[in-house]
Tab-separated table of C-alpha atoms in Angstrom:
chain	number	residue	atom	x	y	z
J	1	MET	CA	99.345	56.112	45.281
J	2	LEU	CA	102.408	55.722	47.734
J	3	ARG	CA	104.591	57.223	44.857
J	4	ARG	CA	102.477	60.000	45.153
J	5	PHE	CA	102.564	59.990	48.343
J	6	TRP	CA	106.682	60.040	48.958
J	7	MET	CA	107.259	62.642	46.259
J	8	SER	CA	104.801	64.940	48.111
J	9	LEU	CA	107.045	64.485	51.432
J	10	ALA	CA	110.449	64.631	49.284
J	11	LEU	CA	109.470	68.407	48.222
J	12	LEU	CA	107.917	69.153	51.512
J	13	LEU	CA	110.913	67.868	52.878
J	14	LEU	CA	113.401	70.288	50.297
J	15	LEU	CA	111.422	73.018	51.092
J	16	LEU	CA	111.713	72.833	54.727
J	17	ILE	CA	115.621	72.413	54.507
J	18	ALA	CA	115.605	75.616	52.363
J	19	LEU	CA	113.489	77.504	54.418
J	20	TYR	CA	115.184	76.469	57.778
J	21	LEU	CA	118.570	76.570	56.189
J	22	GLY	CA	118.320	79.495	54.189
J	23	ALA	CA	115.845	81.592	56.158
J	24	VAL	CA	115.556	80.048	59.968
J	25	HIS	CA	118.539	78.817	61.574
J	26	PRO	CA	120.148	82.741	61.031
J	27	TYR	CA	117.583	83.962	62.300
J	28	ILE	CA	116.377	82.291	65.343
J	29	MET	CA	120.551	81.826	66.196
J	30	ARG	CA	120.367	85.837	67.068
J	31	TRP	CA	116.226	86.041	67.619
J	32	GLY	CA	115.267	89.591	69.005
J	33	ALA	CA	119.108	89.782	69.798
J	34	THR	CA	120.215	93.805	69.028
J	35	ASP	CA	123.599	94.075	67.413
J	36	ALA	CA	124.887	94.773	71.040
J	37	GLU	CA	123.503	92.640	72.701
J	38	LEU	CA	124.844	89.987	70.590
J	39	ALA	CA	128.240	91.331	71.226
J	40	ALA	CA	128.089	92.195	74.946
J	41	THR	CA	129.779	89.768	76.910
J	42	TYR	CA	127.547	88.230	80.156
J	43	PRO	CA	128.576	87.189	83.816
J	44	GLY	CA	127.447	83.243	82.613
J	45	ASP	CA	130.226	83.789	79.618
J	46	PRO	CA	133.438	82.310	81.760
J	47	PHE	CA	131.650	79.053	81.688
J	48	ILE	CA	130.814	78.414	78.039
J	49	PRO	CA	133.414	76.124	76.896
J	50	PRO	CA	135.601	76.111	73.791
J	51	ASP	CA	134.858	74.299	70.791
J	52	VAL	CA	130.694	75.603	70.513
J	53	VAL	CA	128.228	77.140	68.889
J	54	VAL	CA	126.634	80.209	70.749
J	55	SER	CA	123.352	81.660	70.297
J	56	THR	CA	121.897	84.812	71.573
J	57	ARG	CA	117.876	85.762	71.974
J	58	ALA	CA	116.127	88.011	73.542
J	59	LEU	CA	113.174	90.063	74.173
J	60	THR	CA	111.847	92.376	75.762
J	61	ILE	CA	109.237	92.049	79.128
J	62	HIS	CA	106.548	94.756	80.372
J	63	ALA	CA	108.296	94.510	83.892
J	64	PRO	CA	110.698	95.477	86.094
J	65	PRO	CA	113.551	92.946	86.375
J	66	GLU	CA	112.346	92.401	90.323
J	67	ALA	CA	108.723	91.015	88.836
J	68	ILE	CA	110.824	88.547	86.301
J	69	TRP	CA	113.458	87.429	88.925
J	70	PRO	CA	110.992	85.151	91.409
J	71	TRP	CA	109.807	83.334	88.368
J	72	LEU	CA	113.378	83.088	86.597
J	73	VAL	CA	115.088	81.876	89.479
J	74	GLN	CA	113.119	79.361	90.475
J	75	ILE	CA	112.684	77.292	86.796
J	76	GLY	CA	113.922	73.572	86.490
J	77	GLN	CA	112.621	70.186	86.166
J	78	GLY	CA	110.478	69.081	89.580
J	79	ARG	CA	110.865	73.012	90.354
J	80	GLY	CA	109.348	75.520	88.229
J	81	GLY	CA	109.191	73.362	84.988
J	82	PHE	CA	111.155	75.843	81.928
J	83	TYR	CA	107.390	77.300	81.533
J	84	THR	CA	107.915	76.227	77.558
J	85	PHE	CA	106.164	73.251	75.392
J	86	ASP	CA	105.419	70.724	79.124
J	87	TRP	CA	104.070	68.347	76.493
J	88	LEU	CA	106.823	68.320	74.407
J	89	GLU	CA	109.087	68.078	77.131
J	90	ASN	CA	106.655	65.449	78.384
J	91	LEU	CA	107.402	63.102	75.466
J	92	PHE	CA	111.238	62.664	76.401
J	93	ALA	CA	109.864	61.399	80.366
J	94	ALA	CA	111.133	64.840	81.254
J	95	ASP	CA	107.933	65.107	84.328
J	96	MET	CA	108.117	68.819	83.767
J	97	HIS	CA	104.795	70.973	85.085
J	98	ASN	CA	105.138	74.607	84.551
J	99	ALA	CA	104.329	76.752	87.812
J	100	PRO	CA	101.437	78.689	87.547
J	101	VAL	CA	102.385	80.413	90.452
J	102	ILE	CA	105.828	81.831	92.031
J	103	ASP	CA	106.938	79.273	95.063
J	104	PRO	CA	108.312	81.052	98.049
J	105	ALA	CA	110.068	77.919	98.742
J	106	LEU	CA	112.170	77.915	95.375
J	107	GLN	CA	113.536	81.479	95.991
J	108	GLY	CA	117.033	80.640	97.530
J	109	LEU	CA	118.791	79.333	94.421
J	110	ARG	CA	122.106	78.859	95.388
J	111	PRO	CA	125.287	78.304	92.829
J	112	GLY	CA	126.943	74.614	92.958
J	113	GLU	CA	122.724	73.823	93.059
J	114	LYS	CA	121.635	71.381	90.375
J	115	ILE	CA	119.197	71.843	88.426
J	116	TYR	CA	117.598	69.117	85.932
J	117	TYR	CA	116.239	68.973	83.027
J	118	GLN	CA	114.363	65.125	83.142
J	119	LYS	CA	113.150	63.820	86.156
J	120	GLY	CA	117.150	61.967	87.848
J	121	SER	CA	119.081	62.178	84.662
J	122	PHE	CA	120.018	64.890	82.211
J	123	TYR	CA	121.309	68.543	84.941
J	124	ALA	CA	123.181	71.395	84.508
J	125	THR	CA	125.104	72.940	87.596
J	126	THR	CA	124.406	76.773	88.133
J	127	SER	CA	127.052	78.421	88.040
J	128	VAL	CA	126.054	82.305	88.964
J	129	VAL	CA	122.668	83.826	90.887
J	130	GLU	CA	122.991	87.403	90.840
J	131	PRO	CA	119.357	89.054	92.254
J	132	PRO	CA	117.547	90.378	89.924
J	133	ARG	CA	119.683	90.409	87.047
J	134	VAL	CA	121.485	87.155	86.091
J	135	VAL	CA	120.676	83.009	86.562
J	136	ALA	CA	123.662	81.139	84.766
J	137	LEU	CA	123.593	77.104	84.398
J	138	ASP	CA	126.753	76.183	83.628
J	139	GLY	CA	126.656	78.350	80.615
J	140	TRP	CA	123.408	79.339	80.023
J	141	SER	CA	122.952	82.622	81.157
J	142	PHE	CA	119.343	84.618	81.730
J	143	ASN	CA	120.061	87.793	81.898
J	144	LEU	CA	117.829	90.636	82.882
J	145	ILE	CA	118.679	94.018	81.987
J	146	PRO	CA	116.683	96.837	83.176
J	147	GLN	CA	115.224	99.655	80.736
J	148	GLU	CA	115.236	103.393	80.950
J	149	ASP	CA	110.898	103.026	80.429
J	150	GLY	CA	110.719	100.506	82.902
J	151	THR	CA	110.716	97.292	80.550
J	152	THR	CA	113.262	94.396	80.870
J	153	ARG	CA	115.185	93.340	78.018
J	154	LEU	CA	116.065	89.516	78.669
J	155	VAL	CA	118.832	88.313	76.937
J	156	VAL	CA	119.675	84.290	77.104
J	157	ARG	CA	123.187	83.182	76.054
J	158	TYR	CA	123.248	79.404	75.341
J	159	PRO	CA	126.531	77.312	74.577
J	160	SER	CA	126.171	74.056	72.421
J	161	PHE	CA	127.596	70.676	73.582
J	162	PRO	CA	131.397	70.862	72.117
J	163	ILE	CA	131.496	69.842	68.433
J	164	THR	CA	134.455	68.194	68.296
J	165	ASN	CA	133.384	65.687	64.938
J	166	ARG	CA	131.311	65.276	62.219
J	167	LEU	CA	128.512	63.196	63.779
J	168	ALA	CA	128.207	65.429	66.530
J	169	ALA	CA	128.223	68.746	64.209
J	170	PHE	CA	125.261	66.654	62.349
J	171	TYR	CA	123.415	66.179	65.402
J	172	TYR	CA	124.372	69.937	66.002
J	173	TYR	CA	122.505	71.499	63.223
J	174	VAL	CA	119.814	69.048	62.353
J	175	ILE	CA	117.991	67.918	65.640
J	176	PHE	CA	119.598	69.446	68.813
J	177	GLU	CA	119.737	73.863	67.007
J	178	PRO	CA	115.978	73.233	65.852
J	179	ALA	CA	114.932	71.877	69.153
J	180	HIS	CA	116.837	74.265	71.513
J	181	PHE	CA	115.101	77.377	70.174
J	182	VAL	CA	111.587	75.872	70.048
J	183	MET	CA	112.110	75.078	74.084
J	184	GLU	CA	114.198	78.378	74.906
J	185	ALA	CA	112.276	81.063	72.637
J	186	GLY	CA	109.096	79.250	74.244
J	187	MET	CA	110.472	79.300	78.042
J	188	MET	CA	111.226	83.162	77.096
J	189	LEU	CA	107.551	84.054	75.998
J	190	GLY	CA	106.043	81.244	78.914
J	191	LEU	CA	108.409	84.214	81.192
J	192	LYS	CA	107.197	86.815	79.812
J	193	ALA	CA	103.452	86.132	79.848
J	194	ARG	CA	104.227	84.968	83.919
J	195	ALA	CA	106.009	88.344	84.301
J	196	GLU	CA	103.718	90.565	82.336
J	197	GLY	CA	100.805	88.297	84.363
J	198	ARG	CA	99.070	87.181	81.763
J	199	LEU	CA	99.013	83.785	82.775
O	1	MET	CA	89.667	42.445	10.491
O	2	ALA	CA	87.992	41.608	13.536
O	3	THR	CA	90.390	40.840	16.589
O	4	THR	CA	90.197	37.243	17.845
O	5	ALA	CA	91.618	39.009	21.390
O	6	LEU	CA	89.807	38.194	24.494
O	7	SER	CA	88.876	41.049	26.799
O	8	PRO	CA	90.112	40.717	29.653
O	9	ALA	CA	86.670	40.123	31.551
O	10	ILE	CA	86.663	36.935	29.729
O	11	SER	CA	90.697	35.758	29.576
O	12	PRO	CA	91.536	33.037	30.990
O	13	ARG	CA	93.601	34.050	34.828
O	14	ALA	CA	96.938	33.796	34.742
O	15	ALA	CA	98.857	31.772	37.490
O	16	PRO	CA	100.438	34.957	39.852
O	17	ALA	CA	103.957	34.874	39.331
O	18	PRO	CA	106.059	33.787	42.487
O	19	LEU	CA	107.513	36.095	44.373
O	20	ALA	CA	110.945	37.285	44.547
O	21	VAL	CA	112.081	37.405	48.279
O	22	SER	CA	113.886	40.927	47.888
O	23	THR	CA	109.864	41.846	46.503
O	24	VAL	CA	108.446	41.134	49.221
O	25	ALA	CA	110.719	42.816	51.746
O	26	GLY	CA	111.105	45.684	49.290
O	27	GLN	CA	107.507	46.107	50.148
O	28	GLY	CA	108.218	45.562	54.213
O	29	ALA	CA	110.201	48.669	53.929
O	30	VAL	CA	108.708	50.266	51.859
O	31	TRP	CA	104.688	50.663	54.150
O	32	ALA	CA	106.845	50.681	57.069
O	33	ALA	CA	108.736	54.153	55.912
O	34	THR	CA	104.980	55.448	54.791
O	35	ALA	CA	103.618	54.544	57.946
O	36	ALA	CA	106.705	56.153	59.788
O	37	MET	CA	106.784	58.509	58.251
O	38	LEU	CA	102.778	59.524	57.995
O	39	TYR	CA	103.251	59.412	61.567
O	40	ALA	CA	106.209	62.365	61.800
O	41	LEU	CA	103.747	64.317	59.434
O	42	VAL	CA	101.178	64.123	61.335
O	43	PHE	CA	102.522	64.743	64.612
O	44	GLY	CA	104.528	67.323	63.476
O	45	LEU	CA	101.175	69.295	62.290
O	46	TYR	CA	99.736	68.812	65.168
O	47	ALA	CA	102.945	70.108	67.045
O	48	ALA	CA	103.138	73.400	64.720
O	49	LEU	CA	99.561	74.138	65.653
O	50	ARG	CA	99.957	73.460	69.388
O	51	ALA	CA	103.022	75.718	69.406
O	52	HIS	CA	101.525	78.455	66.988
O	53	LEU	CA	98.674	78.977	69.499
O	54	PHE	CA	100.639	79.508	72.448
O	55	VAL	CA	103.079	82.101	70.241
O	56	ALA	CA	100.503	83.616	68.761
O	57	ALA	CA	98.927	84.172	72.486
O	58	ALA	CA	102.093	84.862	73.875
O	59	ARG	CA	103.025	87.945	72.460
O	60	PRO	CA	106.087	87.448	70.272
O	61	PRO	CA	108.591	90.071	68.933
O	62	GLN	CA	108.140	90.161	65.681
O	63	PRO	CA	104.825	88.445	65.074
O	64	GLY	CA	104.591	86.707	61.673
O	65	MET	CA	108.533	86.215	61.586
O	66	ASP	CA	108.614	84.558	64.918
O	67	LEU	CA	105.338	82.399	63.988
O	68	ALA	CA	106.554	81.096	60.568
O	69	ALA	CA	110.073	80.727	62.133
O	70	PHE	CA	108.548	78.246	64.777
O	71	ASP	CA	106.110	76.455	62.398
O	72	VAL	CA	108.774	75.546	60.432
O	73	THR	CA	111.189	74.620	63.008
O	74	LEU	CA	108.312	72.260	64.568
O	75	LEU	CA	107.456	71.059	61.293
O	76	TYR	CA	111.079	70.530	60.158
O	77	LEU	CA	112.572	68.903	63.368
O	78	ALA	CA	108.968	66.452	63.355
O	79	LEU	CA	110.595	64.728	59.441
O	80	MET	CA	113.814	65.115	60.686
O	81	PHE	CA	112.638	62.852	63.546
O	82	GLY	CA	110.484	60.018	61.546
O	83	VAL	CA	114.006	60.196	58.858
O	84	GLN	CA	116.326	58.819	61.544
O	85	LEU	CA	113.872	56.930	62.774
O	86	LEU	CA	113.868	55.008	59.984
O	87	LEU	CA	117.127	52.873	60.705
O	88	VAL	CA	114.721	51.056	63.090
O	89	VAL	CA	111.408	51.395	61.404
O	90	VAL	CA	112.534	49.580	58.234
O	91	PRO	CA	114.062	46.179	58.920
O	92	LEU	CA	111.080	45.860	61.627
O	93	GLY	CA	109.209	46.148	58.509
O	94	VAL	CA	111.343	43.764	56.469
O	95	ILE	CA	111.168	41.574	59.496
O	96	THR	CA	107.079	41.870	59.320
O	97	ALA	CA	106.389	41.889	55.619
O	98	LEU	CA	108.831	38.302	55.757
O	99	LEU	CA	106.979	36.896	58.504
O	100	VAL	CA	104.003	37.455	57.510
O	101	TRP	CA	104.361	35.699	53.901
O	102	GLY	CA	106.452	33.176	55.233
O	103	ILE	CA	103.188	32.233	57.343
O	104	THR	CA	100.394	32.875	54.552
O	105	ALA	CA	102.228	31.014	52.101
O	106	ARG	CA	101.150	28.115	54.251
O	107	LEU	CA	97.593	29.210	55.187
O	108	PRO	CA	95.117	28.982	52.458
O	109	ARG	CA	94.647	31.420	50.166
O	110	GLY	CA	92.219	34.412	51.098
O	111	ARG	CA	92.759	37.687	52.521
O	112	GLY	CA	90.975	36.942	55.780
O	113	PHE	CA	94.319	34.359	56.108
O	114	ALA	CA	96.724	36.958	55.190
O	115	VAL	CA	95.115	39.974	57.179
O	116	ALA	CA	94.533	37.744	60.885
O	117	ALA	CA	98.386	36.745	60.095
O	118	GLY	CA	99.463	40.497	59.559
O	119	VAL	CA	97.814	41.435	62.755
O	120	ILE	CA	99.357	38.304	64.827
O	121	VAL	CA	103.063	38.903	64.064
O	122	SER	CA	102.623	42.492	64.146
O	123	LEU	CA	101.210	42.138	67.848
O	124	ALA	CA	103.803	39.700	68.579
O	125	LEU	CA	106.712	41.820	67.760
O	126	CYS	CA	104.904	44.313	69.937
O	127	ALA	CA	105.289	41.616	72.557
O	128	GLY	CA	108.336	40.985	71.712
O	129	ILE	CA	109.337	44.833	71.844
O	130	GLY	CA	106.998	45.803	74.864
O	131	TYR	CA	108.863	42.982	76.692
O	132	PHE	CA	112.086	43.189	76.300
O	133	LEU	CA	112.224	47.553	76.827
O	134	PRO	CA	111.445	48.138	79.591
O	135	THR	CA	115.452	46.602	80.422
O	136	LEU	CA	116.877	49.147	78.107
O	137	THR	CA	114.431	52.767	79.175
O	138	GLY	CA	113.154	51.553	82.957
O	139	ASP	CA	110.450	52.910	83.895
O	140	ARG	CA	110.829	55.610	80.674
O	141	MET	CA	107.858	53.900	78.877
O	142	SER	CA	105.683	52.606	81.521
O	143	PRO	CA	102.720	54.161	80.550
O	144	THR	CA	101.576	54.597	84.217
O	145	VAL	CA	104.370	56.454	85.044
O	146	TYR	CA	105.177	58.630	82.318
O	147	PRO	CA	101.773	58.035	79.577
O	148	ALA	CA	102.804	60.686	77.287
O	149	THR	CA	106.164	59.052	76.358
O	150	PHE	CA	104.507	55.690	76.531
O	151	TRP	CA	101.598	56.725	73.979
O	152	PHE	CA	103.744	58.740	71.558
O	153	TRP	CA	106.662	56.213	71.128
O	154	LEU	CA	105.403	53.161	71.981
O	155	GLY	CA	101.175	53.343	71.709
O	156	LEU	CA	100.507	54.885	69.007
O	157	PRO	CA	103.443	53.860	67.066
O	158	ALA	CA	102.196	49.866	67.807
O	159	ILE	CA	98.366	50.671	66.227
O	160	PHE	CA	99.665	51.999	63.184
O	161	TYR	CA	102.311	49.472	62.944
O	162	VAL	CA	99.553	46.622	63.897
O	163	LEU	CA	96.910	48.611	60.580
O	164	THR	CA	100.087	48.696	58.456
O	165	ALA	CA	101.166	45.195	58.967
O	166	ALA	CA	97.218	44.383	58.302
O	167	LEU	CA	96.628	46.784	55.587
O	168	GLY	CA	100.569	45.612	54.055
O	169	ALA	CA	98.876	41.711	54.396
O	170	ALA	CA	96.034	41.828	52.915
O	171	ARG	CA	98.681	43.829	49.024
O	172	LEU	CA	100.309	40.338	49.703
O	173	ALA	CA	97.564	38.315	50.014
O	174	ARG	CA	96.404	40.003	46.566
O	175	ARG	CA	99.507	39.532	44.842
O	176	LEU	CA	99.611	35.770	45.864
O	177	GLY	CA	96.237	35.181	43.785
């Protein structure tokens, strides 16, 4: 019975690795982004360090930038949360709570302000705030691009941490990048749901 | 010609071969790894299902592809986490198996004694880990401050661990005869 379990598990793991590397990874690195969005330069780009892997993800929100901005500008631990899977974040002592409403007290985000990912530990520094278009946390930028039909393209560009050796590369590709996709794409969907008034 | 061999039911029972340290350690490693990967698999399926429902309700750009990407990524992540945790879990399984073996050999024969040894050893090791962990993690593993973190990393794995130790000890008792 144990042998059967391990054989099945090994097969499942091999299948998942093949699926992830062969199909999912190329898809999630530019999830929803057009070629033009991929090639574009964004205000957060100057804060992207060298030796990093960059992902660009995008989706359409059926609301103007002005309706998305109040939600976007209040992100952060101890603020409005990141609108993603807080039940996963809280497995890592994040103390994350996604806000169901816009908080007027959190609307004055300024460059230089610290935005925490986890209570009292990891944080990013706000590098760009251009209402109602761009928020960047270090090189991680959230860009709201209005469309002619009244919708908005949310384009998120994220630089990895510097990958300077094989251990960092292993950790990044095996754990960090897939985890980051789940959380970032979940955040984009959470932001979309809130801005469209579906939450 | 009639056979002279006795049927297994009436054969005299052979004395069980003594177990080698490496066999016991190996069994401990296998049982611990199995429990850890089972935990990772169950969690991966739970996480994929829960995220699947969220993503489906959030109207993603390409529902079929996006749901598949989330499902595959979460299950892949859970199992890869499980594989990495084997670095901690396997040595713990080896230590537990050797301790249970050492204690069981000094107790009267019987599955009940072995299971009790398994439960006591695993609970003692849990208590030891629980005692020293706050110095490494601060209040991040506190059941009152971060209950989700505590139950995911310590509470549920501890229950899995004690059950696995009890089952492994029962199997060990059977092999000891």
